[in-house]
mmCIF file of C-alpha atoms in Angstrom:
data_model
loop_
_atom_site.group_PDB
_atom_site.id
_atom_site.type_symbol
_atom_site.label_atom_id
_atom_site.label_comp_id
_atom_site.label_asym_id
_atom_site.label_seq_id
_atom_site.Cartn_x
_atom_site.Cartn_y
_atom_site.Cartn_z
ATOM 1 C CA UNK A 819 69.860 172.641 81.822
ATOM 2 C CA UNK A 820 67.199 172.731 84.452
ATOM 3 C CA UNK A 821 68.291 173.667 87.904
ATOM 4 C CA UNK A 822 68.048 171.248 90.794
ATOM 5 C CA UNK A 823 65.464 173.491 92.386
ATOM 6 C CA UNK A 824 63.280 173.251 89.350
ATOM 7 C CA UNK A 825 63.681 169.466 89.295
ATOM 8 C CA UNK A 826 62.610 169.170 92.882
ATOM 9 C CA UNK A 827 59.602 171.367 92.237
ATOM 10 C CA UNK A 828 58.655 169.311 89.196
ATOM 11 C CA UNK A 829 56.201 166.569 90.169
ATOM 12 C CA UNK A 830 57.348 164.087 87.534
ATOM 13 C CA UNK A 831 60.977 164.562 88.512
ATOM 14 C CA UNK A 832 60.140 164.107 92.168
ATOM 15 C CA UNK A 833 58.438 160.777 91.391
ATOM 16 C CA UNK A 834 61.409 159.552 89.402
ATOM 17 C CA UNK A 835 63.780 160.230 92.300
ATOM 18 C CA UNK A 836 61.449 158.564 94.776
ATOM 19 C CA UNK A 837 61.022 155.531 92.550
ATOM 20 C CA UNK A 838 64.771 155.193 92.176
ATOM 21 C CA UNK A 839 65.282 155.428 95.921
ATOM 22 C CA UNK A 840 62.603 152.780 96.627
ATOM 23 C CA UNK A 841 63.636 150.373 93.857
ATOM 24 C CA UNK A 842 66.977 149.382 95.383
ATOM 25 C CA UNK A 843 65.726 148.189 98.806
ATOM 26 C CA UNK A 844 62.680 146.608 97.169
ATOM 27 C CA UNK A 845 64.909 144.585 94.870
ATOM 28 C CA UNK A 846 67.068 143.637 97.838
ATOM 29 C CA UNK A 847 64.007 142.446 99.788
ATOM 30 C CA UNK A 848 62.839 140.388 96.824
ATOM 31 C CA UNK A 849 66.335 138.982 96.426
ATOM 32 C CA UNK A 850 66.495 138.036 100.102
ATOM 33 C CA UNK A 851 63.158 136.243 99.733
ATOM 34 C CA UNK A 852 64.479 134.309 96.749
ATOM 35 C CA UNK A 853 67.663 133.324 98.606
ATOM 36 C CA UNK A 854 65.727 132.275 101.703
ATOM 37 C CA UNK A 855 63.341 130.198 99.598
ATOM 38 C CA UNK A 856 66.334 128.493 98.015
ATOM 39 C CA UNK A 857 67.784 127.873 101.479
ATOM 40 C CA UNK A 858 64.571 126.146 102.568
ATOM 41 C CA UNK A 859 64.730 123.934 99.472
ATOM 42 C CA UNK A 860 68.399 123.115 100.068
ATOM 43 C CA UNK A 861 67.748 122.308 103.709
ATOM 44 C CA UNK A 862 64.920 119.975 102.718
ATOM 45 C CA UNK A 863 67.266 118.164 100.324
ATOM 46 C CA UNK A 864 69.927 117.916 103.024
ATOM 47 C CA UNK A 865 67.351 116.535 105.466
ATOM 48 C CA UNK A 866 66.433 113.821 102.974
ATOM 49 C CA UNK A 867 70.130 112.969 102.682
ATOM 50 C CA UNK A 868 70.529 112.852 106.462
ATOM 51 C CA UNK A 869 67.509 110.546 106.769
ATOM 52 C CA UNK A 870 68.840 108.252 104.039
ATOM 53 C CA UNK A 871 72.302 108.251 105.616
ATOM 54 C CA UNK A 872 70.953 107.334 109.058
ATOM 55 C CA UNK A 873 68.938 104.460 107.595
ATOM 56 C CA UNK A 874 71.954 103.280 105.580
ATOM 57 C CA UNK A 875 74.032 103.174 108.761
ATOM 58 C CA UNK A 876 71.424 101.126 110.613
ATOM 59 C CA UNK A 877 70.919 98.742 107.691
ATOM 60 C CA UNK A 878 74.658 98.137 107.346
ATOM 61 C CA UNK A 879 75.628 94.513 107.980
ATOM 62 C CA UNK A 880 79.030 95.400 109.415
ATOM 63 C CA UNK A 881 80.244 96.942 112.638
ATOM 64 C CA UNK A 882 80.260 100.580 113.690
ATOM 65 C CA UNK A 883 83.028 101.608 111.277
ATOM 66 C CA UNK A 884 81.176 100.107 108.319
ATOM 67 C CA UNK A 885 77.957 101.801 109.447
ATOM 68 C CA UNK A 886 79.662 105.200 109.634
ATOM 69 C CA UNK A 887 81.195 104.688 106.188
ATOM 70 C CA UNK A 888 77.813 103.723 104.712
ATOM 71 C CA UNK A 889 76.198 106.878 106.090
ATOM 72 C CA UNK A 890 78.956 109.180 104.860
ATOM 73 C CA UNK A 891 78.946 107.590 101.405
ATOM 74 C CA UNK A 892 75.247 108.385 101.062
ATOM 75 C CA UNK A 893 75.505 111.925 102.403
ATOM 76 C CA UNK A 894 78.679 113.048 100.666
ATOM 77 C CA UNK A 895 78.005 111.162 97.458
ATOM 78 C CA UNK A 896 74.687 112.931 96.914
ATOM 79 C CA UNK A 897 75.310 116.272 98.581
ATOM 80 C CA UNK A 898 77.608 117.845 96.003
ATOM 81 C CA UNK A 899 75.130 120.702 95.474
ATOM 82 C CA UNK A 900 76.079 122.069 98.907
ATOM 83 C CA UNK A 901 79.332 123.864 99.714
ATOM 84 C CA UNK A 902 81.713 122.700 102.431
ATOM 85 C CA UNK A 903 79.512 119.829 103.533
ATOM 86 C CA UNK A 904 80.581 118.161 106.786
ATOM 87 C CA UNK A 905 78.974 114.895 107.903
ATOM 88 C CA UNK A 906 79.188 113.577 111.457
ATOM 89 C CA UNK A 907 77.883 110.097 112.312
ATOM 90 C CA UNK A 908 77.509 108.623 115.790
ATOM 91 C CA UNK A 909 76.597 104.967 116.391
ATOM 92 C CA UNK A 910 75.282 103.999 119.825
ATOM 93 C CA UNK A 911 73.647 100.983 121.491
ATOM 94 C CA UNK A 912 71.150 102.319 124.062
ATOM 95 C CA UNK A 913 70.298 98.727 125.022
ATOM 96 C CA UNK A 914 72.332 95.573 124.353
ATOM 97 C CA UNK A 915 70.094 94.614 121.446
ATOM 98 C CA UNK A 916 69.204 97.952 119.883
ATOM 99 C CA UNK A 917 71.291 100.258 117.753
ATOM 100 C CA UNK A 918 70.986 103.947 116.906
ATOM 101 C CA UNK A 919 72.642 106.070 114.243
ATOM 102 C CA UNK A 920 72.682 109.860 114.552
ATOM 103 C CA UNK A 921 73.682 111.840 111.458
ATOM 104 C CA UNK A 922 74.487 115.549 111.463
ATOM 105 C CA UNK A 923 75.151 117.506 108.258
ATOM 106 C CA UNK A 924 76.372 121.097 108.091
ATOM 107 C CA UNK A 925 76.851 122.937 104.799
ATOM 108 C CA UNK A 926 76.675 126.372 103.182
ATOM 109 C CA UNK A 927 74.513 127.718 100.365
ATOM 110 C CA UNK A 928 76.040 130.563 98.303
ATOM 111 C CA UNK A 929 73.659 133.531 97.965
ATOM 112 C CA UNK A 930 72.804 135.381 94.776
ATOM 113 C CA UNK A 931 71.094 138.520 96.038
ATOM 114 C CA UNK A 932 72.021 138.689 99.714
ATOM 115 C CA UNK A 933 75.603 138.861 98.512
ATOM 116 C CA UNK A 934 74.844 142.503 97.630
ATOM 117 C CA UNK A 935 74.367 143.140 101.346
ATOM 118 C CA UNK A 936 77.597 141.369 102.259
ATOM 119 C CA UNK A 937 75.991 138.016 103.112
ATOM 120 C CA UNK A 938 77.844 135.584 100.880
ATOM 121 C CA UNK A 939 76.375 132.304 102.177
ATOM 122 C CA UNK A 940 73.675 130.832 104.400
ATOM 123 C CA UNK A 941 74.672 128.134 106.892
ATOM 124 C CA UNK A 942 72.515 125.002 106.893
ATOM 125 C CA UNK A 943 72.299 122.350 109.600
ATOM 126 C CA UNK A 944 70.193 119.175 109.716
ATOM 127 C CA UNK A 945 70.094 116.074 111.916
ATOM 128 C CA UNK A 946 68.537 112.629 111.626
ATOM 129 C CA UNK A 947 68.381 109.619 113.902
ATOM 130 C CA UNK A 948 67.404 106.049 113.064
ATOM 131 C CA UNK A 949 67.083 103.025 115.320
ATOM 132 C CA UNK A 950 67.172 99.289 114.833
ATOM 133 C CA UNK A 951 65.096 98.024 117.719
ATOM 134 C CA UNK A 952 65.257 94.477 119.042
ATOM 135 C CA UNK A 953 63.446 91.809 117.038
ATOM 136 C CA UNK A 954 59.993 90.993 118.314
ATOM 137 C CA UNK A 955 61.129 87.552 119.500
ATOM 138 C CA UNK A 956 64.464 86.351 120.877
ATOM 139 C CA UNK A 957 63.569 82.686 121.413
ATOM 140 C CA UNK A 958 61.826 80.502 118.849
ATOM 141 C CA UNK A 959 60.776 76.904 119.518
ATOM 142 C CA UNK A 960 59.896 75.675 116.015
ATOM 143 C CA UNK A 961 58.468 72.202 116.780
ATOM 144 C CA UNK A 962 54.793 72.386 115.707
ATOM 145 C CA UNK A 963 53.310 69.641 117.895
ATOM 146 C CA UNK A 964 55.405 68.355 120.812
ATOM 147 C CA UNK A 965 54.620 68.699 124.496
ATOM 148 C CA UNK A 966 57.262 70.837 126.184
ATOM 149 C CA UNK A 967 58.645 72.184 122.921
ATOM 150 C CA UNK A 968 59.970 74.872 125.240
ATOM 151 C CA UNK A 969 60.456 73.872 128.857
ATOM 152 C CA UNK A 970 62.127 75.408 131.894
ATOM 153 C CA UNK A 971 62.633 73.545 135.166
ATOM 154 C CA UNK A 972 64.428 74.348 138.401
ATOM 155 C CA UNK A 973 65.074 77.432 140.488
ATOM 156 C CA UNK A 974 66.797 79.493 137.840
ATOM 157 C CA UNK A 975 65.554 82.208 135.523
ATOM 158 C CA UNK A 976 65.425 82.427 131.753
ATOM 159 C CA UNK A 977 65.335 86.093 130.843
ATOM 160 C CA UNK A 978 64.797 87.885 127.547
ATOM 161 C CA UNK A 979 64.063 91.383 128.893
ATOM 162 C CA UNK A 980 64.123 93.142 125.519
ATOM 163 C CA UNK A 981 61.973 90.867 123.364
ATOM 164 C CA UNK A 982 59.614 87.902 123.331
ATOM 165 C CA UNK A 983 59.321 84.111 123.212
ATOM 166 C CA UNK A 984 57.533 82.245 120.413
ATOM 167 C CA UNK A 985 56.419 78.612 120.833
ATOM 168 C CA UNK A 986 55.033 77.058 117.637
ATOM 169 C CA UNK A 987 53.712 73.834 119.156
ATOM 170 C CA UNK A 988 49.948 73.333 119.157
ATOM 171 C CA UNK A 989 50.152 70.983 122.165
ATOM 172 C CA UNK A 990 48.050 71.748 125.274
ATOM 173 C CA UNK A 991 51.391 71.871 127.121
ATOM 174 C CA UNK A 992 53.534 73.363 124.370
ATOM 175 C CA UNK A 993 55.233 75.624 126.934
ATOM 176 C CA UNK A 994 56.089 74.064 130.292
ATOM 177 C CA UNK A 995 57.491 75.649 133.434
ATOM 178 C CA UNK A 996 58.179 73.509 136.487
ATOM 179 C CA UNK A 997 59.825 74.841 139.640
ATOM 180 C CA UNK A 998 60.243 78.083 141.535
ATOM 181 C CA UNK A 999 62.197 79.848 138.804
ATOM 182 C CA UNK A 1000 61.050 82.551 136.403
ATOM 183 C CA UNK A 1001 60.566 83.088 132.684
ATOM 184 C CA UNK A 1002 60.880 86.784 131.883
ATOM 185 C CA UNK A 1003 60.084 88.349 128.506
ATOM 186 C CA UNK A 1004 58.251 91.328 127.041
ATOM 187 C CA UNK A 1005 55.728 88.914 125.501
ATOM 188 C CA UNK A 1006 55.179 85.148 125.320
ATOM 189 C CA UNK A 1007 53.231 83.739 122.370
ATOM 190 C CA UNK A 1008 52.099 80.105 122.153
ATOM 191 C CA UNK A 1009 50.262 78.434 119.279
ATOM 192 C CA UNK A 1010 48.818 75.859 121.698
ATOM 193 C CA UNK A 1011 48.680 76.276 125.462
ATOM 194 C CA UNK A 1012 51.019 76.406 128.462
ATOM 195 C CA UNK A 1013 51.497 74.803 131.852
ATOM 196 C CA UNK A 1014 52.854 76.196 135.106
ATOM 197 C CA UNK A 1015 53.437 79.675 136.485
ATOM 198 C CA UNK A 1016 56.316 82.009 137.171
ATOM 199 C CA UNK A 1017 55.908 84.017 133.959
ATOM 200 C CA UNK A 1018 56.694 87.741 133.952
ATOM 201 C CA UNK A 1019 53.756 88.262 131.588
ATOM 202 C CA UNK A 1020 50.809 85.973 130.964
ATOM 203 C CA UNK A 1021 51.478 83.830 127.881
ATOM 204 C CA UNK A 1022 49.077 84.452 125.011
ATOM 205 C CA UNK A 1023 47.615 81.234 123.621
ATOM 206 C CA UNK A 1024 46.178 80.377 120.194
ATOM 207 C CA UNK A 1025 48.718 82.671 118.571
ATOM 208 C CA UNK A 1026 49.806 82.413 114.908
ATOM 209 C CA UNK A 1027 52.467 79.943 113.831
ATOM 210 C CA UNK A 1028 55.696 81.735 112.858
ATOM 211 C CA UNK A 1029 58.104 80.401 110.257
ATOM 212 C CA UNK A 1030 61.805 79.923 110.879
ATOM 213 C CA UNK A 1031 63.157 83.503 110.682
ATOM 214 C CA UNK A 1032 66.563 82.346 109.395
ATOM 215 C CA UNK A 1033 65.337 79.894 106.777
ATOM 216 C CA UNK A 1034 66.799 81.955 103.918
ATOM 217 C CA UNK A 1035 70.329 81.875 105.358
ATOM 218 C CA UNK A 1036 72.254 79.320 103.271
ATOM 219 C CA UNK A 1037 73.343 76.236 105.164
ATOM 220 C CA UNK A 1038 77.125 75.686 105.337
ATOM 221 C CA UNK A 1039 78.419 72.817 103.211
ATOM 222 C CA UNK A 1040 81.280 70.848 104.816
ATOM 223 C CA UNK A 1041 84.340 70.131 102.677
ATOM 224 C CA UNK A 1042 84.843 66.539 101.562
ATOM 225 C CA UNK A 1043 86.627 64.258 104.004
ATOM 226 C CA UNK A 1044 87.522 64.477 107.678
ATOM 227 C CA UNK A 1045 90.392 66.425 109.210
ATOM 228 C CA UNK A 1046 89.823 65.072 112.726
ATOM 229 C CA UNK A 1047 88.227 61.650 113.176
ATOM 230 C CA UNK A 1048 87.692 59.803 116.480
ATOM 231 C CA UNK A 1049 90.227 61.937 118.319
ATOM 232 C CA UNK A 1050 90.795 63.509 121.715
ATOM 233 C CA UNK A 1051 92.020 67.077 121.224
ATOM 234 C CA UNK A 1052 93.696 69.216 123.864
ATOM 235 C CA UNK A 1053 95.738 72.437 123.887
ATOM 236 C CA UNK A 1054 95.458 73.023 120.161
ATOM 237 C CA UNK A 1055 94.525 75.796 117.731
ATOM 238 C CA UNK A 1056 92.114 74.643 115.023
ATOM 239 C CA UNK A 1057 92.300 76.387 111.626
ATOM 240 C CA UNK A 1058 89.013 77.397 110.012
ATOM 241 C CA UNK A 1059 87.368 75.094 107.505
ATOM 242 C CA UNK A 1060 88.277 71.866 109.312
ATOM 243 C CA UNK A 1061 85.867 68.910 109.510
ATOM 244 C CA UNK A 1062 85.364 66.843 112.697
ATOM 245 C CA UNK A 1063 83.989 63.309 112.330
ATOM 246 C CA UNK A 1064 83.148 60.434 114.659
ATOM 247 C CA UNK A 1065 83.882 60.624 118.373
ATOM 248 C CA UNK A 1066 85.570 63.949 119.229
ATOM 249 C CA UNK A 1067 86.588 64.836 122.775
ATOM 250 C CA UNK A 1068 87.691 68.368 123.627
ATOM 251 C CA UNK A 1069 89.863 68.911 126.696
ATOM 252 C CA UNK A 1070 92.301 71.593 127.768
ATOM 253 C CA UNK A 1071 92.603 74.788 125.741
ATOM 254 C CA UNK A 1072 90.946 74.688 122.331
ATOM 255 C CA UNK A 1073 91.220 77.794 120.148
ATOM 256 C CA UNK A 1074 88.985 77.982 117.078
ATOM 257 C CA UNK A 1075 90.351 80.278 114.386
ATOM 258 C CA UNK A 1076 87.982 82.772 112.701
ATOM 259 C CA UNK A 1077 85.713 81.137 110.142
ATOM 260 C CA UNK A 1078 83.410 78.115 109.894
ATOM 261 C CA UNK A 1079 84.150 74.836 111.714
ATOM 262 C CA UNK A 1080 82.248 71.704 110.658
ATOM 263 C CA UNK A 1081 80.955 68.761 112.700
ATOM 264 C CA UNK A 1082 79.977 65.919 110.351
ATOM 265 C CA UNK A 1083 78.516 62.666 111.703
ATOM 266 C CA UNK A 1084 80.219 63.588 114.966
ATOM 267 C CA UNK A 1085 79.503 63.060 118.634
ATOM 268 C CA UNK A 1086 81.364 65.866 120.350
ATOM 269 C CA UNK A 1087 82.218 65.700 124.037
ATOM 270 C CA UNK A 1088 83.359 68.731 126.047
ATOM 271 C CA UNK A 1089 85.120 67.699 129.253
ATOM 272 C CA UNK A 1090 85.120 69.511 132.582
ATOM 273 C CA UNK A 1091 88.607 70.949 132.107
ATOM 274 C CA UNK A 1092 88.031 72.176 128.557
ATOM 275 C CA UNK A 1093 88.240 75.829 127.611
ATOM 276 C CA UNK A 1094 86.988 76.486 124.103
ATOM 277 C CA UNK A 1095 87.498 79.969 122.691
ATOM 278 C CA UNK A 1096 86.990 81.512 119.293
ATOM 279 C CA UNK A 1097 86.368 84.937 117.780
ATOM 280 C CA UNK A 1098 84.469 85.528 114.529
ATOM 281 C CA UNK A 1099 83.476 81.856 114.580
ATOM 282 C CA UNK A 1100 80.518 79.811 113.311
ATOM 283 C CA UNK A 1101 80.245 76.155 114.372
ATOM 284 C CA UNK A 1102 78.213 74.066 111.923
ATOM 285 C CA UNK A 1103 76.587 70.931 113.339
ATOM 286 C CA UNK A 1104 75.022 68.598 110.776
ATOM 287 C CA UNK A 1105 71.908 66.502 111.345
ATOM 288 C CA UNK A 1106 73.863 63.415 112.441
ATOM 289 C CA UNK A 1107 75.997 65.299 114.959
ATOM 290 C CA UNK A 1108 75.440 66.119 118.607
ATOM 291 C CA UNK A 1109 77.367 68.207 121.122
ATOM 292 C CA UNK A 1110 77.418 67.049 124.735
ATOM 293 C CA UNK A 1111 79.059 69.163 127.421
ATOM 294 C CA UNK A 1112 79.628 67.168 130.601
ATOM 295 C CA UNK A 1113 79.328 68.877 133.962
ATOM 296 C CA UNK A 1114 79.649 72.601 134.274
ATOM 297 C CA UNK A 1115 83.254 73.327 135.146
ATOM 298 C CA UNK A 1116 84.489 73.904 131.637
ATOM 299 C CA UNK A 1117 84.523 77.209 129.822
ATOM 300 C CA UNK A 1118 83.291 78.315 126.428
ATOM 301 C CA UNK A 1119 83.833 81.770 124.978
ATOM 302 C CA UNK A 1120 82.676 82.147 121.393
ATOM 303 C CA UNK A 1121 81.815 85.209 119.346
ATOM 304 C CA UNK A 1122 79.940 85.103 116.057
ATOM 305 C CA UNK A 1123 81.136 86.714 112.809
ATOM 306 C CA UNK A 1124 80.408 90.427 112.525
ATOM 307 C CA UNK A 1125 80.206 90.383 108.737
ATOM 308 C CA UNK A 1126 79.463 87.995 105.907
ATOM 309 C CA UNK A 1127 76.771 85.378 105.303
ATOM 310 C CA UNK A 1128 76.814 84.088 108.881
ATOM 311 C CA UNK A 1129 76.833 87.432 110.645
ATOM 312 C CA UNK A 1130 75.664 86.979 114.226
ATOM 313 C CA UNK A 1131 75.395 83.157 114.066
ATOM 314 C CA UNK A 1132 77.738 81.359 116.472
ATOM 315 C CA UNK A 1133 76.243 77.857 116.178
ATOM 316 C CA UNK A 1134 74.432 76.723 113.020
ATOM 317 C CA UNK A 1135 72.557 73.406 113.103
ATOM 318 C CA UNK A 1136 71.521 71.591 109.939
ATOM 319 C CA UNK A 1137 67.939 71.865 108.684
ATOM 320 C CA UNK A 1138 67.830 68.192 107.645
ATOM 321 C CA UNK A 1139 65.206 66.278 109.628
ATOM 322 C CA UNK A 1140 65.939 62.753 110.903
ATOM 323 C CA UNK A 1141 63.744 60.268 112.828
ATOM 324 C CA UNK A 1142 66.023 60.610 115.861
ATOM 325 C CA UNK A 1143 66.299 64.206 117.019
ATOM 326 C CA UNK A 1144 69.953 65.211 117.583
ATOM 327 C CA UNK A 1145 70.939 67.235 120.629
ATOM 328 C CA UNK A 1146 73.119 70.210 121.435
ATOM 329 C CA UNK A 1147 73.645 70.095 125.196
ATOM 330 C CA UNK A 1148 75.529 72.903 126.945
ATOM 331 C CA UNK A 1149 76.291 73.273 130.654
ATOM 332 C CA UNK A 1150 76.586 76.983 131.314
ATOM 333 C CA UNK A 1151 78.402 78.706 134.153
ATOM 334 C CA UNK A 1152 80.140 81.974 134.951
ATOM 335 C CA UNK A 1153 82.908 81.177 132.455
ATOM 336 C CA UNK A 1154 80.498 80.503 129.628
ATOM 337 C CA UNK A 1155 79.209 82.816 126.943
ATOM 338 C CA UNK A 1156 78.279 82.629 123.305
ATOM 339 C CA UNK A 1157 78.252 86.121 121.861
ATOM 340 C CA UNK A 1158 75.919 85.377 119.005
ATOM 341 C CA UNK A 1159 72.888 83.370 117.976
ATOM 342 C CA UNK A 1160 72.391 79.638 118.452
ATOM 343 C CA UNK A 1161 70.487 78.424 115.402
ATOM 344 C CA UNK A 1162 69.489 74.765 115.625
ATOM 345 C CA UNK A 1163 66.276 74.359 113.597
ATOM 346 C CA UNK A 1164 66.368 70.537 113.753
ATOM 347 C CA UNK A 1165 68.220 70.007 117.052
ATOM 348 C CA UNK A 1166 66.980 69.839 120.611
ATOM 349 C CA UNK A 1167 68.921 72.577 122.383
ATOM 350 C CA UNK A 1168 69.441 71.708 126.045
ATOM 351 C CA UNK A 1169 71.024 74.141 128.469
ATOM 352 C CA UNK A 1170 71.800 73.468 132.101
ATOM 353 C CA UNK A 1171 72.809 76.196 134.540
ATOM 354 C CA UNK A 1172 75.166 75.346 137.376
ATOM 355 C CA UNK A 1173 74.406 76.445 140.916
ATOM 356 C CA UNK A 1174 76.974 79.226 141.114
ATOM 357 C CA UNK A 1175 74.161 81.771 140.731
ATOM 358 C CA UNK A 1176 76.085 83.677 138.086
ATOM 359 C CA UNK A 1177 74.288 85.333 135.195
ATOM 360 C CA UNK A 1178 75.350 83.979 131.828
ATOM 361 C CA UNK A 1179 75.206 86.870 129.381
ATOM 362 C CA UNK A 1180 76.210 87.599 125.836
ATOM 363 C CA UNK A 1181 73.861 85.188 124.131
ATOM 364 C CA UNK A 1182 72.094 86.466 121.073
ATOM 365 C CA UNK A 1183 68.945 84.700 119.941
ATOM 366 C CA UNK A 1184 67.865 81.090 120.069
ATOM 367 C CA UNK A 1185 66.069 79.491 117.147
ATOM 368 C CA UNK A 1186 65.705 75.783 117.902
ATOM 369 C CA UNK A 1187 63.414 72.891 117.103
ATOM 370 C CA UNK A 1188 63.054 72.377 120.838
ATOM 371 C CA UNK A 1189 64.605 74.322 123.705
ATOM 372 C CA UNK A 1190 64.857 73.264 127.335
ATOM 373 C CA UNK A 1191 66.628 74.824 130.300
ATOM 374 C CA UNK A 1192 67.265 73.214 133.665
ATOM 375 C CA UNK A 1193 69.230 74.653 136.547
ATOM 376 C CA UNK A 1194 69.554 76.880 139.553
ATOM 377 C CA UNK A 1195 71.285 79.865 137.955
ATOM 378 C CA UNK A 1196 69.954 82.577 135.693
ATOM 379 C CA UNK A 1197 70.653 82.978 132.030
ATOM 380 C CA UNK A 1198 70.126 86.106 129.956
ATOM 381 C CA UNK A 1199 69.457 85.138 126.372
ATOM 382 C CA UNK A 1200 69.454 88.506 124.611
ATOM 383 C CA UNK A 1201 72.643 90.166 125.700
ATOM 384 C CA UNK A 1202 74.241 90.163 122.250
ATOM 385 C CA UNK A 1203 75.708 93.543 121.305
ATOM 386 C CA UNK A 1204 76.537 92.798 117.684
ATOM 387 C CA UNK A 1205 74.569 92.791 114.456
ATOM 388 C CA UNK A 1206 71.745 90.220 114.474
ATOM 389 C CA UNK A 1207 71.494 87.685 111.669
ATOM 390 C CA UNK A 1208 69.436 88.749 108.682
ATOM 391 C CA UNK A 1209 65.842 87.764 109.276
ATOM 392 C CA UNK A 1210 65.891 88.538 112.984
ATOM 393 C CA UNK A 1211 66.637 92.249 112.888
ATOM 394 C CA UNK A 1212 65.242 93.440 109.571
ATOM 395 C CA UNK A 1213 61.736 94.428 110.623
ATOM 396 C CA UNK A 1214 62.436 96.935 113.373
ATOM 397 C CA UNK A 1215 64.135 99.872 111.641
ATOM 398 C CA UNK A 1216 62.637 103.353 111.954
ATOM 399 C CA UNK A 1217 63.522 107.038 111.787
ATOM 400 C CA UNK A 1218 63.235 108.742 115.165
ATOM 401 C CA UNK A 1219 63.582 112.326 113.967
#
């Protein structure tokens, strides 16, 4: 056997030892590179999951809990390749009519080669944020030809600070403003022209005609028969699904149970002492029905459904056109709010603000054949914090990061 001294003096033996000593760290370096490349690939896949989860949360039709569940289902259901995946979802509303979803995913990737150096896993962390911004318009006046299709008179203020106003009429005075009040919006678009001043931004004329944004939402169909006909109702709780016909007078405390309530061939009066409340409610008003609220001392507190076909719609007017335009007339005051959208595509929506100078908030969007406001108080028409009806909020979803 050759002695160690001879081996060290032998050039070929010296090279073999050197090669053996260099091979181990070289293999480790190559292994680390492979593991790190895999980690980059895994992180990219996790980022795609986080993006998809954030968008799923924003696109969810339900409330915050449903949005969180939708995001986690996407992330956890498709992230099985990662180890110990944890998904955190946060839903916020930075403005009353916008919604953000932040998704954070942490996971571990087992190593193949770095394990030899005692590094058993690489921690991965990704974030994504998506936003549903306000719809471009909060008020639509659908009438294509009438003068004053949208009109505001008096000392009060109609405000849609987060979105715009669309007036479809081609009339030279399609939009009318008379008085010392204000009309405030991010943009005002008119197919025809406008009259008056007091606008927060100059209305743009000769703008494109816009179709009814909620036209694809199915119209409620009232059950056969009448549950209440030519009656005065006071201090009563009304079950969902009931049909009101003829002359209906509401007084005292009226509680509407969650669901759809139908007005069929009805003239509905709301007296000064009435207090109408309802959560998760949609009121359907057919083409031969009108709602008239007398005075401004009554109270109305309604909130639209947060899920289902009529999500975000508090009042739904029929699309059937008649020679005589029906009216929905509401006298708003400090005790009045409709937390949802008023959709009356073939009704003239009239709102009158009392002189208590209170700001009526909570309203979602208005889509009406004609819309007019008269009064001395201010009304904020885009204070709705819930999910907008499909058609109003679908076009403003984007990833922020």
